[in-house]
Coordinates of C-alpha atoms in Angstrom, one line a residue:
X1180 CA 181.3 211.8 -8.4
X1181 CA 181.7 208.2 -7.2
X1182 CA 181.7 207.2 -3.5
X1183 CA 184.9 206.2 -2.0
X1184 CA 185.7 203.2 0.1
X1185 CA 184.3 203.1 3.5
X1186 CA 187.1 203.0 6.3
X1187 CA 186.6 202.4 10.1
X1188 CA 189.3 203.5 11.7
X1189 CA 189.5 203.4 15.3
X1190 CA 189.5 206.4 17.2
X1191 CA 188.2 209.0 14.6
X1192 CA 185.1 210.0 15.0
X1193 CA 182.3 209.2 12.1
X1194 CA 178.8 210.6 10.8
X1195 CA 176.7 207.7 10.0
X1196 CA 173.2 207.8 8.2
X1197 CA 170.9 205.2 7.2
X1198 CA 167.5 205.8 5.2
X1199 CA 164.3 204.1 5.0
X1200 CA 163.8 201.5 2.0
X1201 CA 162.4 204.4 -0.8
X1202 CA 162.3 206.8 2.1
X1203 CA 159.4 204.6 3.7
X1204 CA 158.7 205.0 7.4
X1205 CA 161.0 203.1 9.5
X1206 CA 159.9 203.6 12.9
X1207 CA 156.1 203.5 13.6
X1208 CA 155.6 204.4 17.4
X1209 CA 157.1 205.3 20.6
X1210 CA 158.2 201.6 21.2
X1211 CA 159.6 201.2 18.3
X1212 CA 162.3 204.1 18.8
X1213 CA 162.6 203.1 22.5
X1214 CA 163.8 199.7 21.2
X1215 CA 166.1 201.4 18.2
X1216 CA 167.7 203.0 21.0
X1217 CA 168.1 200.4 24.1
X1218 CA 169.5 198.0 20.8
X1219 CA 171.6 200.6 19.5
X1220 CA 173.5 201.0 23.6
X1221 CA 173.5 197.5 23.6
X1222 CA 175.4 197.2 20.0
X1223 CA 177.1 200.2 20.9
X1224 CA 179.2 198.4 24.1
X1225 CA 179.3 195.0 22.4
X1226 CA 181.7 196.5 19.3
X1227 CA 183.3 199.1 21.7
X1228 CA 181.9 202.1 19.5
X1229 CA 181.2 205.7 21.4
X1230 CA 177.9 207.6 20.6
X1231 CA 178.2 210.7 20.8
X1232 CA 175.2 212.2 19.5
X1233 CA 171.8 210.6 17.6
X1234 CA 168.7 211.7 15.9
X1235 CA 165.7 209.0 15.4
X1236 CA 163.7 210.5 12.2
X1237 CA 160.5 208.6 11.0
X1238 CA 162.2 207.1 8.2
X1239 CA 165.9 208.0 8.6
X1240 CA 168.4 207.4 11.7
X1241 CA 171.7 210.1 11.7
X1242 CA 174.2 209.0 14.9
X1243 CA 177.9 210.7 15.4
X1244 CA 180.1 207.9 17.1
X1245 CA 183.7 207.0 17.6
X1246 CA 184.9 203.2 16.9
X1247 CA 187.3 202.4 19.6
X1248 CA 188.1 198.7 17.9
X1249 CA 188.8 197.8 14.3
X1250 CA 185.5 197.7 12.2
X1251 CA 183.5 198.7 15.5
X1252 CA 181.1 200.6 13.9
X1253 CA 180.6 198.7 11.0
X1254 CA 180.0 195.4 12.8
X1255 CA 177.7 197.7 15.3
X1256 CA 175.5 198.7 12.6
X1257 CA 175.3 195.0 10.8
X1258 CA 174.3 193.9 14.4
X1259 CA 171.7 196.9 14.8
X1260 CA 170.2 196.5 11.6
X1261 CA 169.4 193.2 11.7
X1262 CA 167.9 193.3 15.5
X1263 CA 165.8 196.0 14.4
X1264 CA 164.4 194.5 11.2
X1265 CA 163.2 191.5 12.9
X1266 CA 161.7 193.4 15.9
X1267 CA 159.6 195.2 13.2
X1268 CA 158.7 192.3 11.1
X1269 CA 157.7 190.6 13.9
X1270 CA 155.9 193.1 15.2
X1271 CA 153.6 194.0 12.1
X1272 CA 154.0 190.9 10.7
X1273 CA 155.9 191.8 7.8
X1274 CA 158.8 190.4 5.5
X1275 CA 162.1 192.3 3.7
X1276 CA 163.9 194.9 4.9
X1277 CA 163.0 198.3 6.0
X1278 CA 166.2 199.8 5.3
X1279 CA 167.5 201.0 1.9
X1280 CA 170.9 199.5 1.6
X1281 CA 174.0 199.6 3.3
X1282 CA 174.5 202.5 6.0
X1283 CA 176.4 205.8 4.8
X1284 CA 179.3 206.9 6.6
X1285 CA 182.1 209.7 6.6
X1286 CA 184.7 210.8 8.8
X1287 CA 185.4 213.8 11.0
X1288 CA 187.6 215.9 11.6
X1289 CA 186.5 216.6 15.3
X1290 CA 188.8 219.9 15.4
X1291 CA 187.1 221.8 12.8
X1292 CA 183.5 219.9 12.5
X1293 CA 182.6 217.9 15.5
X1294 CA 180.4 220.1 17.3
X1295 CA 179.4 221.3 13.8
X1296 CA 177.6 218.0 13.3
X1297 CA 176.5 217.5 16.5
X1298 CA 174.3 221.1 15.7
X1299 CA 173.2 219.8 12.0
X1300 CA 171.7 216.1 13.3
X1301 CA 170.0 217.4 16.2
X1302 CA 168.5 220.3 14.1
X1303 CA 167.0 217.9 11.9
X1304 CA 163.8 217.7 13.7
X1305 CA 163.5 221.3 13.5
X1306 CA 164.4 221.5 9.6
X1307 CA 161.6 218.9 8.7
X1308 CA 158.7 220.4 11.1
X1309 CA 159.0 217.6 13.4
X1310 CA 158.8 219.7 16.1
X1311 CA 158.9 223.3 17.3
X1312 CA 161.4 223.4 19.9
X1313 CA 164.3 221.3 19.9
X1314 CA 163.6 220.4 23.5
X1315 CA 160.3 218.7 22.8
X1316 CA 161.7 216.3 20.3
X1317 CA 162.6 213.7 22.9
X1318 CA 164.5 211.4 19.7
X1319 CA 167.7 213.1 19.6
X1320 CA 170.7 213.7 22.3
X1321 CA 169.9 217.7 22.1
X1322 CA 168.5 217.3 25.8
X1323 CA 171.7 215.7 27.3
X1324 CA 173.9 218.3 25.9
X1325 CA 171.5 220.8 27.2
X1326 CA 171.9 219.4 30.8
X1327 CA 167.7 218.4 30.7
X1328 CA 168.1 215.0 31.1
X1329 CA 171.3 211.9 30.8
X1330 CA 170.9 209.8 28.3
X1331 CA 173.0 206.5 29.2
X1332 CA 173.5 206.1 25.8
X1333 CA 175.6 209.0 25.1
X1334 CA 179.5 208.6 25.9
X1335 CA 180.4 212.6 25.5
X1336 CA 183.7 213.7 23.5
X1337 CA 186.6 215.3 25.2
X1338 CA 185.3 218.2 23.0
X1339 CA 182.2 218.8 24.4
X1340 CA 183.6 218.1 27.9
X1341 CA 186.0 220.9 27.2
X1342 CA 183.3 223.5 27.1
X1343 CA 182.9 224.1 30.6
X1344 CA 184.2 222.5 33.8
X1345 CA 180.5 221.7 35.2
X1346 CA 177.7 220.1 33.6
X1347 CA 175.1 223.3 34.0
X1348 CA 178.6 225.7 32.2
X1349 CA 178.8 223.1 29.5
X1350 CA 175.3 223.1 28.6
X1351 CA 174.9 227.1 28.6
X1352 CA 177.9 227.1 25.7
X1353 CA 176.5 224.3 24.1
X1354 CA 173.4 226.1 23.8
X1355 CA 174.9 229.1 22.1
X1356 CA 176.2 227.2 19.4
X1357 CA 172.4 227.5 18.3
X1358 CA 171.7 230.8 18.2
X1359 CA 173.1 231.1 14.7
X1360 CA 171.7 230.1 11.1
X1361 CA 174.0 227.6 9.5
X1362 CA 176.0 228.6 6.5
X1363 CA 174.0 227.3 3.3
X1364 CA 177.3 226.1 2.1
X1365 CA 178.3 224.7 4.9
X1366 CA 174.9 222.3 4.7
X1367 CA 175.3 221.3 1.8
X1368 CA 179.0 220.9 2.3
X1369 CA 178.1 218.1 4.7
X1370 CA 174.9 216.6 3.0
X1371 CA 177.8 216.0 0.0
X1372 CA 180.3 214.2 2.5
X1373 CA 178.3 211.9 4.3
X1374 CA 175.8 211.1 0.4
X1375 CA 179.6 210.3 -1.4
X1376 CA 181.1 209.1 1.9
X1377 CA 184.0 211.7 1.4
X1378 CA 185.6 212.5 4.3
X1379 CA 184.7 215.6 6.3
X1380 CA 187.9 218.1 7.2
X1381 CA 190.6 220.1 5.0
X1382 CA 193.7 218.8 3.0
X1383 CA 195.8 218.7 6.1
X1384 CA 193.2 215.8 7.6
X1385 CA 192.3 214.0 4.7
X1386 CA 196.1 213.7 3.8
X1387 CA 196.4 212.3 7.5
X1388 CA 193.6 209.9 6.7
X1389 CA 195.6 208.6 3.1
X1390 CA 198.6 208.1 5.6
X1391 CA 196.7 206.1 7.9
X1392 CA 194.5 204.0 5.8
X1393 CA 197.4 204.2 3.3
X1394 CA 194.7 204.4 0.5
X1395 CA 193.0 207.8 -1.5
X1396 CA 190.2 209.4 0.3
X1397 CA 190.3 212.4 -2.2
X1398 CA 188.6 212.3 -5.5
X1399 CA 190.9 212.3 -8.6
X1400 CA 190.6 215.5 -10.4
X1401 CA 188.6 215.8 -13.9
X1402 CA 189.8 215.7 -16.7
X1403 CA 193.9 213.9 -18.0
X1404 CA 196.1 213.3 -16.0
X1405 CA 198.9 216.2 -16.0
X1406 CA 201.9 214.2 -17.4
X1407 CA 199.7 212.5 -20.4
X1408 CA 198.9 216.0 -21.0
X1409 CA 202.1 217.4 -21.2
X1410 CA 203.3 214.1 -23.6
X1411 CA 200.5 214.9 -26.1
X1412 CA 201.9 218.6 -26.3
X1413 CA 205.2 217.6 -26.8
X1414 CA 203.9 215.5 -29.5
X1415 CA 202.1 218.4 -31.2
X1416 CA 205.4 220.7 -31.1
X1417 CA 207.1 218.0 -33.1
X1418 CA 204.8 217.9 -36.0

C-alpha cells in the first residue's frame, strides 16, 4: 500500500519517527542524546511546534508534537536533522548522514489515540530490553508524566492536563494507563500508520482531515472502480 502525502497541519497533533541509516546507531553516548534533546527544545520554539512526549532509541528517535504554525514540524525536523548530523560528524570525525531518509509522520486523532501513543513510544524502551523499568530509562518523557522529574522540553496536552487537577493526581492516572498489555492489533494498527504515513483515527476524523487539507488521506480501495464495473456488466447483458 503506497504512502500518502505528508500534511502539517497546525494544531493537530502528529507521531513522528525517524530511523538510523540501515538501522545503524545514531546516538553513541550520554552527550550525544543530551544534545539531541537541548537541539530538539531549541528547534522545537524556533518553528512553534509542542512536544508532547519523546523517546531517544540507539538508532531510532519517536516524538508526539503539535505544530502550532504552518509546516512547523516539518521545518523543525529539517532544522534538527541537520544540527545533529554535523554535531556527530564532527564529533567522530565522520562524513554522510546518519539518518535513513526523510522523517515518517502521521496524524492523530488526540480523542481516541493520544494518550494511546504517548503509552506505545515510551514503552519502547521496555519492548526492546533497553531497560527494566520504565523509570530508569532517563531518554523518554515517561518521568514527567509520572511527576519524577520536569522536563522543560515537554509542553503537556490539554489531555493529559485533564487527568487530574494537581500534578501528583495526574501522574497516579497516568500511571494506570500502564497496567494493561496493549492490544496486539492495536500495535500493529499503529506501526502501519505512522510506516505508510496514514493517518491515525476513524472515518469521522480522517474525513475531517480530507476537508481540511482538501486532499485524500484514505487509501483507494482494490480492485475497479464501482461505476467501470457496473459499465462492463451492462456491456455483457447486451451481447
Amino acid at each position: 500500500m503506497p504512502r500518502l502525502p505528508r500534511l502539517n497541519l497546525i494544531n493537530i497533533p502528529q507521531h513522528i519517527v525517524q530511523v538510523g541509516h540501515n538501522n545503524l546507531p545514531c546516538f553513541f553516548d550520554e552527550e550525544d542524546y543530551q544534545y539531541y534533546l537541548i537541539s530538539l527544545r531549541n528547534a522545537a520554539d524556533q518553528y512553534s511546534v509542542d512536544v508532547h512526549a519523546y523517546v531517544l532509541l540507539p538508532n531510532m528517535i519517536q516524538i508526539i508534537a503539535t505544530p502550532r504554525i504552518p509546516d512547523g514540524i516539518s521545518s523543525m525536523m529539517q532544522s534538527l536533522g541537520r544540527r545533529y548530523v554535523q554535531f556527530v560528524n564532527h564529533r567522530y570525525k565522520r562524513s554522510g548522514t546518519i539518518w535513513r531518509g526523510r522523517y515518517k509522520s502521521s496524524l492523530i486523532d488526540s480523542d481516541a489515540y493520544l494518550l494511546t501513543c504517548y503509552r506505545y513510544v515510551e514503552l519502547r524502551p521496555l519492548y526492546l530490553g533497553l531497560a527494566d523499568s520504565l523509570g530508569n530509562y532517563q531518554w523518554s518523557s515517561f518521568n514527567h508524566h509520572v511527576n519524577v522529574k520536569h522536563d522543560n522540553l515537554i509542553k503537556d496536552h490539554h489531555l493529559y492536563i485533564a487527568l487530574g487537577e494537581r500534578a501528583q493526581e495526574r501522574a497516579q492516572a497516568y500511571r494506570k494507563l500502564f497496567r494493561y498489555s496493549f492490544d496486539r492489533r492495536l500495535l500493529d494498527y499503529i506501526a502501519e500508520t505512522i510506516k505508510l504515513g496514514h493517518v491515525l483515527g476513524g472515518d469521522a476524523f480522517k474525513e475531517k482531515i480530507e476537508q481540511i487539507a482538501n486532499q485524500r488521506v484514505r487509501p483507494l480501495k482494490r480492485g475497479r472502480p464501482r461505476k467501470a464495473k457496473k459499465i462492463e456488466e451492462k456491456a455483457m447483458e447486451t451481447k
